[in-house]
GROMACS .gro file of C-alpha atoms in nm:
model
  157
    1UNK     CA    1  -0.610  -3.745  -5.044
    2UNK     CA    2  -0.614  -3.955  -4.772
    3UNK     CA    3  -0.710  -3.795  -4.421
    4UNK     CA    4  -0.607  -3.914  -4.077
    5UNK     CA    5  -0.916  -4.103  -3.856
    6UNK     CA    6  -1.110  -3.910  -3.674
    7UNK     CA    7  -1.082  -4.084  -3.275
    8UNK     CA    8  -1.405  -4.015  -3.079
    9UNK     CA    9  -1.347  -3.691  -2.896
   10UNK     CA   10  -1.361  -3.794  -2.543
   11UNK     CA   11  -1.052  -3.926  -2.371
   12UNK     CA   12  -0.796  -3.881  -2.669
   13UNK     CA   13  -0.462  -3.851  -2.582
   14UNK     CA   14  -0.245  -3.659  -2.817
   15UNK     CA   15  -0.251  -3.647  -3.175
   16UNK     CA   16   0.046  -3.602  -3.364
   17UNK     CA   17   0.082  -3.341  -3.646
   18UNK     CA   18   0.064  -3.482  -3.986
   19UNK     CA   19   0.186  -3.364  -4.335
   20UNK     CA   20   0.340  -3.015  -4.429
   21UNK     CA   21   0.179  -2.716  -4.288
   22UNK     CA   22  -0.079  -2.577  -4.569
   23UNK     CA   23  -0.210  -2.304  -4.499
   24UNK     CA   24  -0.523  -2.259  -4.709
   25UNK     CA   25  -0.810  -2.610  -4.604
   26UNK     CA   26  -1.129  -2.646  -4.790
   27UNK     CA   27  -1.368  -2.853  -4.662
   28UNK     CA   28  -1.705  -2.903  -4.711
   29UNK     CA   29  -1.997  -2.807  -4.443
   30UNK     CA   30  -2.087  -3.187  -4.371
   31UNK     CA   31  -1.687  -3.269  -4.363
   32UNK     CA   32  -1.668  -2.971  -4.130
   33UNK     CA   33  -1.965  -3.124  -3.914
   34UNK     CA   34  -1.781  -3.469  -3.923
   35UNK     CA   35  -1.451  -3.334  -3.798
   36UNK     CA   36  -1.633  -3.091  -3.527
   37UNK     CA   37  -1.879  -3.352  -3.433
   38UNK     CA   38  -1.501  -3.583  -3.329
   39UNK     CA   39  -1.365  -3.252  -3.063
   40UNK     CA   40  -1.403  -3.230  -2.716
   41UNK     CA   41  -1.271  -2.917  -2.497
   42UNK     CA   42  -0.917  -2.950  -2.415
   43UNK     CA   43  -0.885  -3.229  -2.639
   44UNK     CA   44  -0.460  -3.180  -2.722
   45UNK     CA   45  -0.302  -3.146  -3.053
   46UNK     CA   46   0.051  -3.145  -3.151
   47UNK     CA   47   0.076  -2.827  -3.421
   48UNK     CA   48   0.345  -2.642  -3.556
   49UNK     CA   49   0.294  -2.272  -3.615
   50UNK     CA   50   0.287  -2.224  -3.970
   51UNK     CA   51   0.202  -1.814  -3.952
   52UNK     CA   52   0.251  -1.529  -3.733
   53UNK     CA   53   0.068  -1.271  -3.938
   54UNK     CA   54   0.120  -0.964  -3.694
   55UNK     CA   55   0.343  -1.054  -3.395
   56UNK     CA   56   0.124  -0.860  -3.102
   57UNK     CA   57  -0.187  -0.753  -3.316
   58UNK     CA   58  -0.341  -1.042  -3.428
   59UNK     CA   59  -0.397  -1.422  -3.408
   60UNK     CA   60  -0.135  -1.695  -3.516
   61UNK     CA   61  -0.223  -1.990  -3.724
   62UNK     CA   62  -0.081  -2.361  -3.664
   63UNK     CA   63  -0.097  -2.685  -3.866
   64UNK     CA   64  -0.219  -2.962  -3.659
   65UNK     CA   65  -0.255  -3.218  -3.949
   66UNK     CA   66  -0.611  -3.227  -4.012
   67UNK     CA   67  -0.798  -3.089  -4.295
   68UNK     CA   68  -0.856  -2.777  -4.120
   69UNK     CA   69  -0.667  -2.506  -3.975
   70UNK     CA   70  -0.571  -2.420  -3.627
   71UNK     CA   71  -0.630  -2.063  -3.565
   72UNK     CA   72  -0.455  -1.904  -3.171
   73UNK     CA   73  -0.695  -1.563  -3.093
   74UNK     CA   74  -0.486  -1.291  -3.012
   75UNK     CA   75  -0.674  -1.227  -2.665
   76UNK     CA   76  -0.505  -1.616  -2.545
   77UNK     CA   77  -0.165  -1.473  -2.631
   78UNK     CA   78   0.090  -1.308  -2.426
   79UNK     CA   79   0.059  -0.902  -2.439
   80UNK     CA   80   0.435  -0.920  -2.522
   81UNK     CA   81   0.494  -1.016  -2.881
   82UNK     CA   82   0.806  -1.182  -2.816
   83UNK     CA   83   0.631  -1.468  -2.577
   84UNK     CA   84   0.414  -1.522  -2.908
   85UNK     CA   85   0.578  -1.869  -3.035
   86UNK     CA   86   0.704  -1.816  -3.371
   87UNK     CA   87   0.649  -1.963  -3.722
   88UNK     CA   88   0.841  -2.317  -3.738
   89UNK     CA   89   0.762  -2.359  -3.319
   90UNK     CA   90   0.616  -2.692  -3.261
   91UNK     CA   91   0.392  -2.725  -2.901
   92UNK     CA   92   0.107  -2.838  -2.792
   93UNK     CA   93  -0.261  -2.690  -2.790
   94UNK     CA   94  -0.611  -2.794  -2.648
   95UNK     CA   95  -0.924  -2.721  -2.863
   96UNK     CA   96  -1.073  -2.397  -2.701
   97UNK     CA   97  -1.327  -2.341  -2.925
   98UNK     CA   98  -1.508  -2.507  -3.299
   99UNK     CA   99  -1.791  -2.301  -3.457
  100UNK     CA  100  -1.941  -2.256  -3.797
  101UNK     CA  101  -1.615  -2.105  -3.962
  102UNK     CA  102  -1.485  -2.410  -4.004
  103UNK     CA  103  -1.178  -2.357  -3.795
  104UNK     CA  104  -1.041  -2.540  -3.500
  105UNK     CA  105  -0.974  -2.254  -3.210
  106UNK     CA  106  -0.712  -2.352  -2.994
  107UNK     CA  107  -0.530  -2.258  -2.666
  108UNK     CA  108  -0.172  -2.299  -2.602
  109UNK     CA  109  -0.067  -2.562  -2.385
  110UNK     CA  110   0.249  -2.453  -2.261
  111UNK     CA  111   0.193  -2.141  -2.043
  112UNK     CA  112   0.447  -1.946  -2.208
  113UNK     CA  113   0.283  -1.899  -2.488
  114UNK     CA  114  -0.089  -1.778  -2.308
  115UNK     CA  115  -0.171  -1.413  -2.171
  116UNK     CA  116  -0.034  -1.335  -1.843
  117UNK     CA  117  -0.284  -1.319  -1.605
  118UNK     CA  118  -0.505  -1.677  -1.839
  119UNK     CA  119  -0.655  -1.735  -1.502
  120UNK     CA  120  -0.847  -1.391  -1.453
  121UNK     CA  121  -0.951  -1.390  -1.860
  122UNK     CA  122  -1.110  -1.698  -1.787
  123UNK     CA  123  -1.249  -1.632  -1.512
  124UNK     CA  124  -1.399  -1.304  -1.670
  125UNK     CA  125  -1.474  -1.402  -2.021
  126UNK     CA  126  -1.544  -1.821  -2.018
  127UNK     CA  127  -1.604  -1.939  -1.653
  128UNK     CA  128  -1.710  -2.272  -1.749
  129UNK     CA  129  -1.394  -2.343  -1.948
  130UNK     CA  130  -1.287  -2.606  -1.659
  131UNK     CA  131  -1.632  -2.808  -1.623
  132UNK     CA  132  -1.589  -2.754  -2.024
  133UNK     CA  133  -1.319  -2.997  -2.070
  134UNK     CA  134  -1.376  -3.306  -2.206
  135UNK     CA  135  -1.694  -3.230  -2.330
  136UNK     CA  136  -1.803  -3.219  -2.717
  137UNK     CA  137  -1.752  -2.908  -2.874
  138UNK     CA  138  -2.115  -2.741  -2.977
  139UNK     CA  139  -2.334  -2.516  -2.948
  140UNK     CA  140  -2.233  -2.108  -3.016
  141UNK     CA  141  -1.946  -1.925  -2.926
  142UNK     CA  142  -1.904  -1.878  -2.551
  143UNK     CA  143  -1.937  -1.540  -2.642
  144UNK     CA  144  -2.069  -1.331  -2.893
  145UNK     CA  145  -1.925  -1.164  -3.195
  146UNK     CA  146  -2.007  -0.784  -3.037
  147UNK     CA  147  -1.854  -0.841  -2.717
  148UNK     CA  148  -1.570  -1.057  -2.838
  149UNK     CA  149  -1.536  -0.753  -3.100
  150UNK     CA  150  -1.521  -0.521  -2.789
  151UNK     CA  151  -1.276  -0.752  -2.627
  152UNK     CA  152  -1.032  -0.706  -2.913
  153UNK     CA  153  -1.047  -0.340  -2.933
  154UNK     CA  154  -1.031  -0.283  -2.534
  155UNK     CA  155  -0.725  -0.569  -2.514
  156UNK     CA  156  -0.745  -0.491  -2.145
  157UNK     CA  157  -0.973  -0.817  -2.056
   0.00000   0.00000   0.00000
């Protein structure tokens, strides 16, 4: 299989979704390294959501042509379900986060499609997300698992 080059992360433009969603990607750690090692914050992909598990309960899951999955977390989505984009909706969306589970975490571009009141949550939960873009993707989650665990069961942040 032939996979798409991997641009250095830092001022990339859009990439362009490539073949037909999948939605199961096995790579291997050091392939996972390689591909993380290539995203900055905010760096933009075009992805087409390929599943919307739970509309309003939990995360969505978008192709963005690499050899690893997208993955939206439910806390960047609207409260609403029906301001979730739906399966087949193709939009942009900026790397948020890339940690050890070999998944890309993204944000939605288009304000429709992110909570309400974005602003406040980041403000609250990932203050350095501005100064953050642009900048490779490392490091730990920007939180951790317990309070991102608590985040999910509150809803309210």
């Amino acid at each position: 299989m032939s996979r798409p080059a991997l641009p250095g992360c830092c001022g990339v433009g859009l990439i362009t979704r490539g073949a037909a969603a999948k939605m199961r990607y096995v790579v291997t750690d050091a392939e996972w390294e390689r591909i993380r090692g290539n995203l900055c914050f905010g760096q933009v992909f075009r992805g087409t959501v390929v599943k919307v598990p739970r509309p309003g309960a939990i995360e969505i899951f978008v192709d963005i042509g690499w050899d690893v999955g997208g993955f939206v977390d439910v806390l960047l989505l609207p409260e609403r379900e029906e301001r979730w984009p739906a399966e087949g909706t193709v939009a942009d969306f900026e790397v948020w986060w890339a940690d050890n589970r070999h998944q890309i975490r993204l944000k939605p571009s288009d304000p429709r499609y992110l909570r309400e009141d974005f602003a406040d949550f980041v403000a609250r939960v990932r203050p350095s997300w501005p100064s953050d873009i642009g900048r490779p993707v490392q490091g730990g989650w920007p939180i951790g698992p317990a309070e991102h665990a608590s985040l999910l069961k509150r809803r309210e942040v």
